[in-house]
Amino acid sequence: MSKSRITKRTQQWRDTAIPRRPLLWLAAALLFTLPPMFGMLASWVPFLFLFALAMKFWMEPRGYRLRSFVLKLILAGVTVGAIFLSYDTLKGVEPGVSLLAVLVALKILEAHTAREFQVMVMMAWVLCLCGFLLSQDFAIAFCLFVAFALLIAALVQFHRGSSEDVFWLPLTTTFKLLAQAAPVVVLLFLLFPRINTGFWLPVGDPHAARSGYPDRLSPGRIAALTDSTNIAFRAEFPDHRTGPPGPMYWRGLVMWHCEGMEWRAPYGAMPISDSSRPHPESDKTIRQRITIAPHGARWMFALDRPFEVTSRAILARGNYLYSVQPIRKARSYEVFSSIEPMEKELDPYERRQALQLPASISPAVRELAASLAAHDSQPRAIVNSALQFFRTHGFRYSLSPGEYSKNDLEEFLFHRRTGFCEHYAASFATLMRLARIPARVVVGYLGGEYNDLGGFFLVRQADTHAWCEVWIPGNGWTRIDPTSVVAPGRVSQDFSSFLASRGASGEMATGRSAFLTRLARLGLVNQIRSAWEAFNYQWDTRVLGFDADVQDVLLTSLGLTNRGPILLIMQVLIVIAAVLVIYVGWMQLRTRPRTDRIQALYERFCQKLARIGVGRDPWEGPSDFATRAAQSLPNESKDIRQVTETYIALRYAPGPAAVNLREFAKKVTAFSANR
């Protein structure tokens, strides 16, 4: 092969190969798209992604790439099969994003030309969008924003070249572009018509609600959430900054259908009519402002017992809030709750529902229920006897009580006697119904961690709790928590504090290392965590919680009436067009050639000389022109040389030693005045 052909092929490879610096920016951007993958996708997908990036930087300097078409097909088939085995399906958000991430990883290994580099940038932008489908948490949003900015920097570097002196110039250009786009983005965020349903796609098991529990309570469902640190909601008390006194029971869902150890909520929420809805006195109510995390179901939470319906929600039978639409994005609402029972009469339909019994109950359980009323048949006495039974017969509170089925009520009450809150709530309510006392199970949350910086309570999925309500004549539905007699500390503390205290005393294995426990108790760590949670709360309420209702309030305060989405869109477009016109005009004004005052003064001086008979040739320098003018006008030679020398000093030797521009203007003015 001739030397010229080798040189030509090498030059062609250099022209089509991916420049190293744009590739570095692209790799940095792709690394910032990884955080959503670690928490949501199959564990092997992020590692394959990282491996592909590392291999690319090893292969690119050597000119290697994935060339074989057969090998590409084999790798694609293997990865698609691995995704199918990981999810048992290729449908859904998680399998789809995993497939896209795998395709990007394979494209990284294959890409070799400048055109393919731009394709990778486009795929990375799509990957950023998919990251928002997986999570809208602030940390994830920040990482994806950084990835988006780095992708712009990669394109800027790609089109400007990769010379040594412009490594940080792409970032400067990127920040300028983002700063110029920021006003339009803010206007679109504030004014563009919004929908209350939000944009959310279900991730994970489509048959289970993401609110911490489904609509069926079975043994082990709540205990499985004890290690979850996911946030359920945050609550403020505008009238009581530190919250009401006593334990905080957050009502979520009321279950009526009894199957022993398993309880189920009605398939559809039945609203309570306004005429039958009681209204307590104002001094016995508590106002809450709650920001709930998206979970895809319709449950809403409020302090026991809500009585006033918020917008886009109903008060369902059982006094719990039920959303009209699935909660698919962070949602803020205010609710009022009563600190005392409100119902004084039990209607026949609810009585029948609250006395329904499972199909099969063992004789031992029936005998136990009958013995509770042996000495006193009054409902309060029966309740106290049942609580005394749990208190004195060796029942234990455990995070891992073992497997129970829905018919293992006898096994729990007489043999193992170890359970979590759902075991005690289900068994206690069943015993009450066997004793002919109307009872139901309530599932929600108990307690919450107070954040001093933000002034709110943070309730996590681990705080999920179940308790009972029994009907006491003259008092109405009364809350009974059998867990309180087995583990009293659980009622007075949030779950994380309760676990820490039980773990420190050796009463319960928490599953957490001693090092992590000690680290969590450090004051500095707590302050950092509180600050981060307070910041996330503002993100959820101010950004994710900015829905149509909040937008209506904003438009009203600005004097703009929301007369429909079409008119609002037209107003937004007009405002954006006005902003763009102002911006374009400002850029034109900024880039317009500015008048050089020094040159203007010198041109004025030259024009005066031309009028008295000495014109300057275009190619003639200032010194030569001054010499010729002085010879032609000997009486003005001194002034001509002073003005010309001052011009030369200002134009060609600027700095502290140069003659002041003001003095130059005086000399030109004086010369013109004489003529």
PDB file of C-alpha atoms in Angstrom, residues 380-549:
ATOM      1  CA  ARG A 380     -66.243  -1.081  77.621  1.00  0.00           C
ATOM      2  CA  ALA A 381     -65.724  -3.990  79.989  1.00  0.00           C
ATOM      3  CA  ILE A 382     -65.318  -6.424  77.077  1.00  0.00           C
ATOM      4  CA  VAL A 383     -62.761  -4.146  75.438  1.00  0.00           C
ATOM      5  CA  ASN A 384     -60.793  -3.889  78.687  1.00  0.00           C
ATOM      6  CA  SER A 385     -60.893  -7.668  79.141  1.00  0.00           C
ATOM      7  CA  ALA A 386     -59.511  -8.184  75.617  1.00  0.00           C
ATOM      8  CA  LEU A 387     -56.725  -5.676  76.208  1.00  0.00           C
ATOM      9  CA  GLN A 388     -55.904  -7.394  79.503  1.00  0.00           C
ATOM     10  CA  PHE A 389     -55.665 -10.689  77.651  1.00  0.00           C
ATOM     11  CA  PHE A 390     -53.050  -9.278  75.282  1.00  0.00           C
ATOM     12  CA  ARG A 391     -51.220  -7.619  78.167  1.00  0.00           C
ATOM     13  CA  THR A 392     -50.917 -10.642  80.454  1.00  0.00           C
ATOM     14  CA  HIS A 393     -50.598 -13.678  78.201  1.00  0.00           C
ATOM     15  CA  GLY A 394     -47.065 -13.235  76.902  1.00  0.00           C
ATOM     16  CA  PHE A 395     -47.696 -11.539  73.573  1.00  0.00           C
ATOM     17  CA  ARG A 396     -44.598 -10.080  71.912  1.00  0.00           C
ATOM     18  CA  TYR A 397     -44.103  -7.287  69.387  1.00  0.00           C
ATOM     19  CA  SER A 398     -41.784  -8.408  66.580  1.00  0.00           C
ATOM     20  CA  LEU A 399     -40.747  -7.220  63.132  1.00  0.00           C
ATOM     21  CA  SER A 400     -40.356 -10.809  61.946  1.00  0.00           C
ATOM     22  CA  PRO A 401     -43.192 -12.817  63.494  1.00  0.00           C
ATOM     23  CA  GLY A 402     -43.083 -15.531  60.843  1.00  0.00           C
ATOM     24  CA  GLU A 403     -45.638 -16.594  58.295  1.00  0.00           C
ATOM     25  CA  TYR A 404     -49.354 -16.525  59.090  1.00  0.00           C
ATOM     26  CA  SER A 405     -52.275 -17.255  56.813  1.00  0.00           C
ATOM     27  CA  LYS A 406     -55.676 -15.608  57.008  1.00  0.00           C
ATOM     28  CA  ASN A 407     -57.051 -18.577  59.006  1.00  0.00           C
ATOM     29  CA  ASP A 408     -54.241 -18.682  61.586  1.00  0.00           C
ATOM     30  CA  LEU A 409     -56.129 -16.677  64.200  1.00  0.00           C
ATOM     31  CA  GLU A 410     -56.017 -19.548  66.695  1.00  0.00           C
ATOM     32  CA  GLU A 411     -52.304 -20.087  66.016  1.00  0.00           C
ATOM     33  CA  PHE A 412     -51.608 -16.439  66.823  1.00  0.00           C
ATOM     34  CA  LEU A 413     -53.832 -16.142  69.905  1.00  0.00           C
ATOM     35  CA  PHE A 414     -52.934 -19.391  71.680  1.00  0.00           C
ATOM     36  CA  HIS A 415     -49.577 -20.651  70.431  1.00  0.00           C
ATOM     37  CA  ARG A 416     -47.063 -18.298  68.843  1.00  0.00           C
ATOM     38  CA  ARG A 417     -48.375 -14.982  70.244  1.00  0.00           C
ATOM     39  CA  THR A 418     -45.842 -12.979  68.260  1.00  0.00           C
ATOM     40  CA  GLY A 419     -46.848 -10.349  65.779  1.00  0.00           C
ATOM     41  CA  PHE A 420     -46.741  -6.839  64.404  1.00  0.00           C
ATOM     42  CA  CYS A 421     -49.436  -4.145  64.539  1.00  0.00           C
ATOM     43  CA  GLU A 422     -51.555  -5.741  61.789  1.00  0.00           C
ATOM     44  CA  HIS A 423     -51.696  -9.045  63.709  1.00  0.00           C
ATOM     45  CA  TYR A 424     -52.980  -7.350  66.861  1.00  0.00           C
ATOM     46  CA  ALA A 425     -55.439  -5.066  65.050  1.00  0.00           C
ATOM     47  CA  ALA A 426     -56.929  -7.893  62.963  1.00  0.00           C
ATOM     48  CA  SER A 427     -57.226 -10.352  65.845  1.00  0.00           C
ATOM     49  CA  PHE A 428     -58.631  -7.776  68.286  1.00  0.00           C
ATOM     50  CA  ALA A 429     -61.288  -6.559  65.831  1.00  0.00           C
ATOM     51  CA  THR A 430     -62.306 -10.151  65.079  1.00  0.00           C
ATOM     52  CA  LEU A 431     -62.675 -10.904  68.805  1.00  0.00           C
ATOM     53  CA  MET A 432     -64.853  -7.804  69.214  1.00  0.00           C
ATOM     54  CA  ARG A 433     -67.172  -8.913  66.442  1.00  0.00           C
ATOM     55  CA  LEU A 434     -67.415 -12.365  67.987  1.00  0.00           C
ATOM     56  CA  ALA A 435     -68.431 -10.614  71.212  1.00  0.00           C
ATOM     57  CA  ARG A 436     -71.162  -8.766  69.252  1.00  0.00           C
ATOM     58  CA  ILE A 437     -69.429  -5.389  69.386  1.00  0.00           C
ATOM     59  CA  PRO A 438     -69.258  -3.549  66.032  1.00  0.00           C
ATOM     60  CA  ALA A 439     -65.608  -3.209  65.047  1.00  0.00           C
ATOM     61  CA  ARG A 440     -63.480  -2.231  62.075  1.00  0.00           C
ATOM     62  CA  VAL A 441     -59.776  -1.923  61.247  1.00  0.00           C
ATOM     63  CA  VAL A 442     -58.168   1.378  60.327  1.00  0.00           C
ATOM     64  CA  VAL A 443     -54.885   1.494  58.442  1.00  0.00           C
ATOM     65  CA  GLY A 444     -52.779   4.636  58.284  1.00  0.00           C
ATOM     66  CA  TYR A 445     -49.671   5.978  59.950  1.00  0.00           C
ATOM     67  CA  LEU A 446     -48.645   6.592  63.520  1.00  0.00           C
ATOM     68  CA  GLY A 447     -46.364   9.402  64.668  1.00  0.00           C
ATOM     69  CA  GLY A 448     -43.832  11.227  62.550  1.00  0.00           C
ATOM     70  CA  GLU A 449     -40.433  12.868  62.837  1.00  0.00           C
ATOM     71  CA  TYR A 450     -40.493  16.607  63.547  1.00  0.00           C
ATOM     72  CA  ASN A 451     -38.218  18.833  61.458  1.00  0.00           C
ATOM     73  CA  ASP A 452     -37.212  21.958  63.376  1.00  0.00           C
ATOM     74  CA  LEU A 453     -35.901  23.816  60.324  1.00  0.00           C
ATOM     75  CA  GLY A 454     -38.968  23.313  58.182  1.00  0.00           C
ATOM     76  CA  GLY A 455     -41.550  23.220  60.962  1.00  0.00           C
ATOM     77  CA  PHE A 456     -43.250  20.066  59.678  1.00  0.00           C
ATOM     78  CA  PHE A 457     -43.673  16.400  60.558  1.00  0.00           C
ATOM     79  CA  LEU A 458     -42.178  13.870  58.172  1.00  0.00           C
ATOM     80  CA  VAL A 459     -44.053  10.581  57.994  1.00  0.00           C
ATOM     81  CA  ARG A 460     -42.307   7.686  56.288  1.00  0.00           C
ATOM     82  CA  GLN A 461     -43.607   4.391  54.945  1.00  0.00           C
ATOM     83  CA  ALA A 462     -42.036   2.678  57.957  1.00  0.00           C
ATOM     84  CA  ASP A 463     -44.559   4.539  60.157  1.00  0.00           C
ATOM     85  CA  THR A 464     -47.456   2.570  58.650  1.00  0.00           C
ATOM     86  CA  HIS A 465     -49.728   1.337  61.418  1.00  0.00           C
ATOM     87  CA  ALA A 466     -53.020  -0.490  61.942  1.00  0.00           C
ATOM     88  CA  TRP A 467     -55.460  -0.077  64.811  1.00  0.00           C
ATOM     89  CA  CYS A 468     -59.101  -0.794  65.646  1.00  0.00           C
ATOM     90  CA  GLU A 469     -62.278   1.152  66.162  1.00  0.00           C
ATOM     91  CA  VAL A 470     -65.173  -0.243  68.169  1.00  0.00           C
ATOM     92  CA  TRP A 471     -68.648   1.196  68.600  1.00  0.00           C
ATOM     93  CA  ILE A 472     -69.361   2.256  72.168  1.00  0.00           C
ATOM     94  CA  PRO A 473     -72.968   3.352  72.747  1.00  0.00           C
ATOM     95  CA  GLY A 474     -73.069   6.981  73.801  1.00  0.00           C
ATOM     96  CA  ASN A 475     -69.497   7.570  72.666  1.00  0.00           C
ATOM     97  CA  GLY A 476     -69.502   6.491  69.012  1.00  0.00           C
ATOM     98  CA  TRP A 477     -66.573   4.979  67.170  1.00  0.00           C
ATOM     99  CA  THR A 478     -63.736   4.745  69.672  1.00  0.00           C
ATOM    100  CA  ARG A 479     -60.113   4.110  68.746  1.00  0.00           C
ATOM    101  CA  ILE A 480     -58.548   1.065  70.411  1.00  0.00           C
ATOM    102  CA  ASP A 481     -54.921   0.248  69.670  1.00  0.00           C
ATOM    103  CA  PRO A 482     -54.057  -3.225  71.027  1.00  0.00           C
ATOM    104  CA  THR A 483     -50.414  -2.673  70.026  1.00  0.00           C
ATOM    105  CA  SER A 484     -50.171  -0.083  72.815  1.00  0.00           C
ATOM    106  CA  VAL A 485     -50.534  -2.742  75.534  1.00  0.00           C
ATOM    107  CA  VAL A 486     -47.860  -4.958  73.968  1.00  0.00           C
ATOM    108  CA  ALA A 487     -45.364  -2.241  72.927  1.00  0.00           C
ATOM    109  CA  PRO A 488     -46.309   1.027  74.722  1.00  0.00           C
ATOM    110  CA  GLY A 489     -43.287   2.850  73.333  1.00  0.00           C
ATOM    111  CA  ARG A 490     -44.563   2.512  69.789  1.00  0.00           C
ATOM    112  CA  VAL A 491     -47.470   4.859  70.477  1.00  0.00           C
ATOM    113  CA  SER A 492     -45.362   7.619  72.054  1.00  0.00           C
ATOM    114  CA  GLN A 493     -42.571   7.637  69.429  1.00  0.00           C
ATOM    115  CA  ASP A 494     -42.096   7.608  65.687  1.00  0.00           C
ATOM    116  CA  PHE A 495     -41.063   4.212  64.401  1.00  0.00           C
ATOM    117  CA  SER A 496     -37.377   5.013  63.850  1.00  0.00           C
ATOM    118  CA  SER A 497     -37.001   6.351  67.419  1.00  0.00           C
ATOM    119  CA  PHE A 498     -38.903   3.366  68.746  1.00  0.00           C
ATOM    120  CA  LEU A 499     -36.593   0.959  66.909  1.00  0.00           C
ATOM    121  CA  ALA A 500     -33.529   2.809  68.168  1.00  0.00           C
ATOM    122  CA  SER A 501     -34.694   2.620  71.784  1.00  0.00           C
ATOM    123  CA  ARG A 502     -35.663  -1.054  71.553  1.00  0.00           C
ATOM    124  CA  GLY A 503     -32.428  -1.899  69.760  1.00  0.00           C
ATOM    125  CA  ALA A 504     -30.316  -0.062  72.352  1.00  0.00           C
ATOM    126  CA  SER A 505     -32.001  -1.968  75.183  1.00  0.00           C
ATOM    127  CA  GLY A 506     -31.593  -5.292  73.356  1.00  0.00           C
ATOM    128  CA  GLU A 507     -35.353  -5.956  73.283  1.00  0.00           C
ATOM    129  CA  MET A 508     -35.555  -6.103  69.513  1.00  0.00           C
ATOM    130  CA  ALA A 509     -33.191  -6.814  66.648  1.00  0.00           C
ATOM    131  CA  THR A 510     -33.524  -3.890  64.277  1.00  0.00           C
ATOM    132  CA  GLY A 511     -31.393  -5.271  61.467  1.00  0.00           C
ATOM    133  CA  ARG A 512     -29.206  -2.167  61.496  1.00  0.00           C
ATOM    134  CA  SER A 513     -25.518  -2.117  62.330  1.00  0.00           C
ATOM    135  CA  ALA A 514     -24.333  -0.466  65.526  1.00  0.00           C
ATOM    136  CA  PHE A 515     -22.135   1.886  63.485  1.00  0.00           C
ATOM    137  CA  LEU A 516     -25.067   3.202  61.453  1.00  0.00           C
ATOM    138  CA  THR A 517     -27.129   3.600  64.612  1.00  0.00           C
ATOM    139  CA  ARG A 518     -24.402   5.649  66.298  1.00  0.00           C
ATOM    140  CA  LEU A 519     -23.860   7.671  63.130  1.00  0.00           C
ATOM    141  CA  ALA A 520     -27.557   8.528  62.905  1.00  0.00           C
ATOM    142  CA  ARG A 521     -27.471   9.900  66.461  1.00  0.00           C
ATOM    143  CA  LEU A 522     -24.693  12.414  65.762  1.00  0.00           C
ATOM    144  CA  GLY A 523     -25.872  16.013  66.044  1.00  0.00           C
ATOM    145  CA  LEU A 524     -24.158  17.160  62.854  1.00  0.00           C
ATOM    146  CA  VAL A 525     -25.630  14.274  60.867  1.00  0.00           C
ATOM    147  CA  ASN A 526     -29.105  15.084  62.189  1.00  0.00           C
ATOM    148  CA  GLN A 527     -28.720  18.757  61.271  1.00  0.00           C
ATOM    149  CA  ILE A 528     -27.593  17.941  57.737  1.00  0.00           C
ATOM    150  CA  ARG A 529     -30.429  15.456  57.333  1.00  0.00           C
ATOM    151  CA  SER A 530     -32.980  17.970  58.677  1.00  0.00           C
ATOM    152  CA  ALA A 531     -31.721  20.675  56.308  1.00  0.00           C
ATOM    153  CA  TRP A 532     -31.888  18.307  53.353  1.00  0.00           C
ATOM    154  CA  GLU A 533     -35.423  17.183  54.243  1.00  0.00           C
ATOM    155  CA  ALA A 534     -36.540  20.799  54.687  1.00  0.00           C
ATOM    156  CA  PHE A 535     -35.136  21.647  51.251  1.00  0.00           C
ATOM    157  CA  ASN A 536     -36.876  18.650  49.706  1.00  0.00           C
ATOM    158  CA  TYR A 537     -40.108  19.751  51.366  1.00  0.00           C
ATOM    159  CA  GLN A 538     -39.859  23.131  49.638  1.00  0.00           C
ATOM    160  CA  TRP A 539     -39.164  21.340  46.346  1.00  0.00           C
ATOM    161  CA  ASP A 540     -42.246  19.165  46.761  1.00  0.00           C
ATOM    162  CA  THR A 541     -44.542  22.010  47.818  1.00  0.00           C
ATOM    163  CA  ARG A 542     -43.266  24.838  45.604  1.00  0.00           C
ATOM    164  CA  VAL A 543     -42.378  22.927  42.432  1.00  0.00           C
ATOM    165  CA  LEU A 544     -43.996  19.491  42.335  1.00  0.00           C
ATOM    166  CA  GLY A 545     -47.047  20.768  44.237  1.00  0.00           C
ATOM    167  CA  PHE A 546     -47.638  23.663  41.831  1.00  0.00           C
ATOM    168  CA  ASP A 547     -50.899  22.391  40.380  1.00  0.00           C
ATOM    169  CA  ALA A 548     -53.915  23.987  38.731  1.00  0.00           C
ATOM    170  CA  ASP A 549     -55.389  25.177  42.045  1.00  0.00           C
TER     171      ASP A 549
END
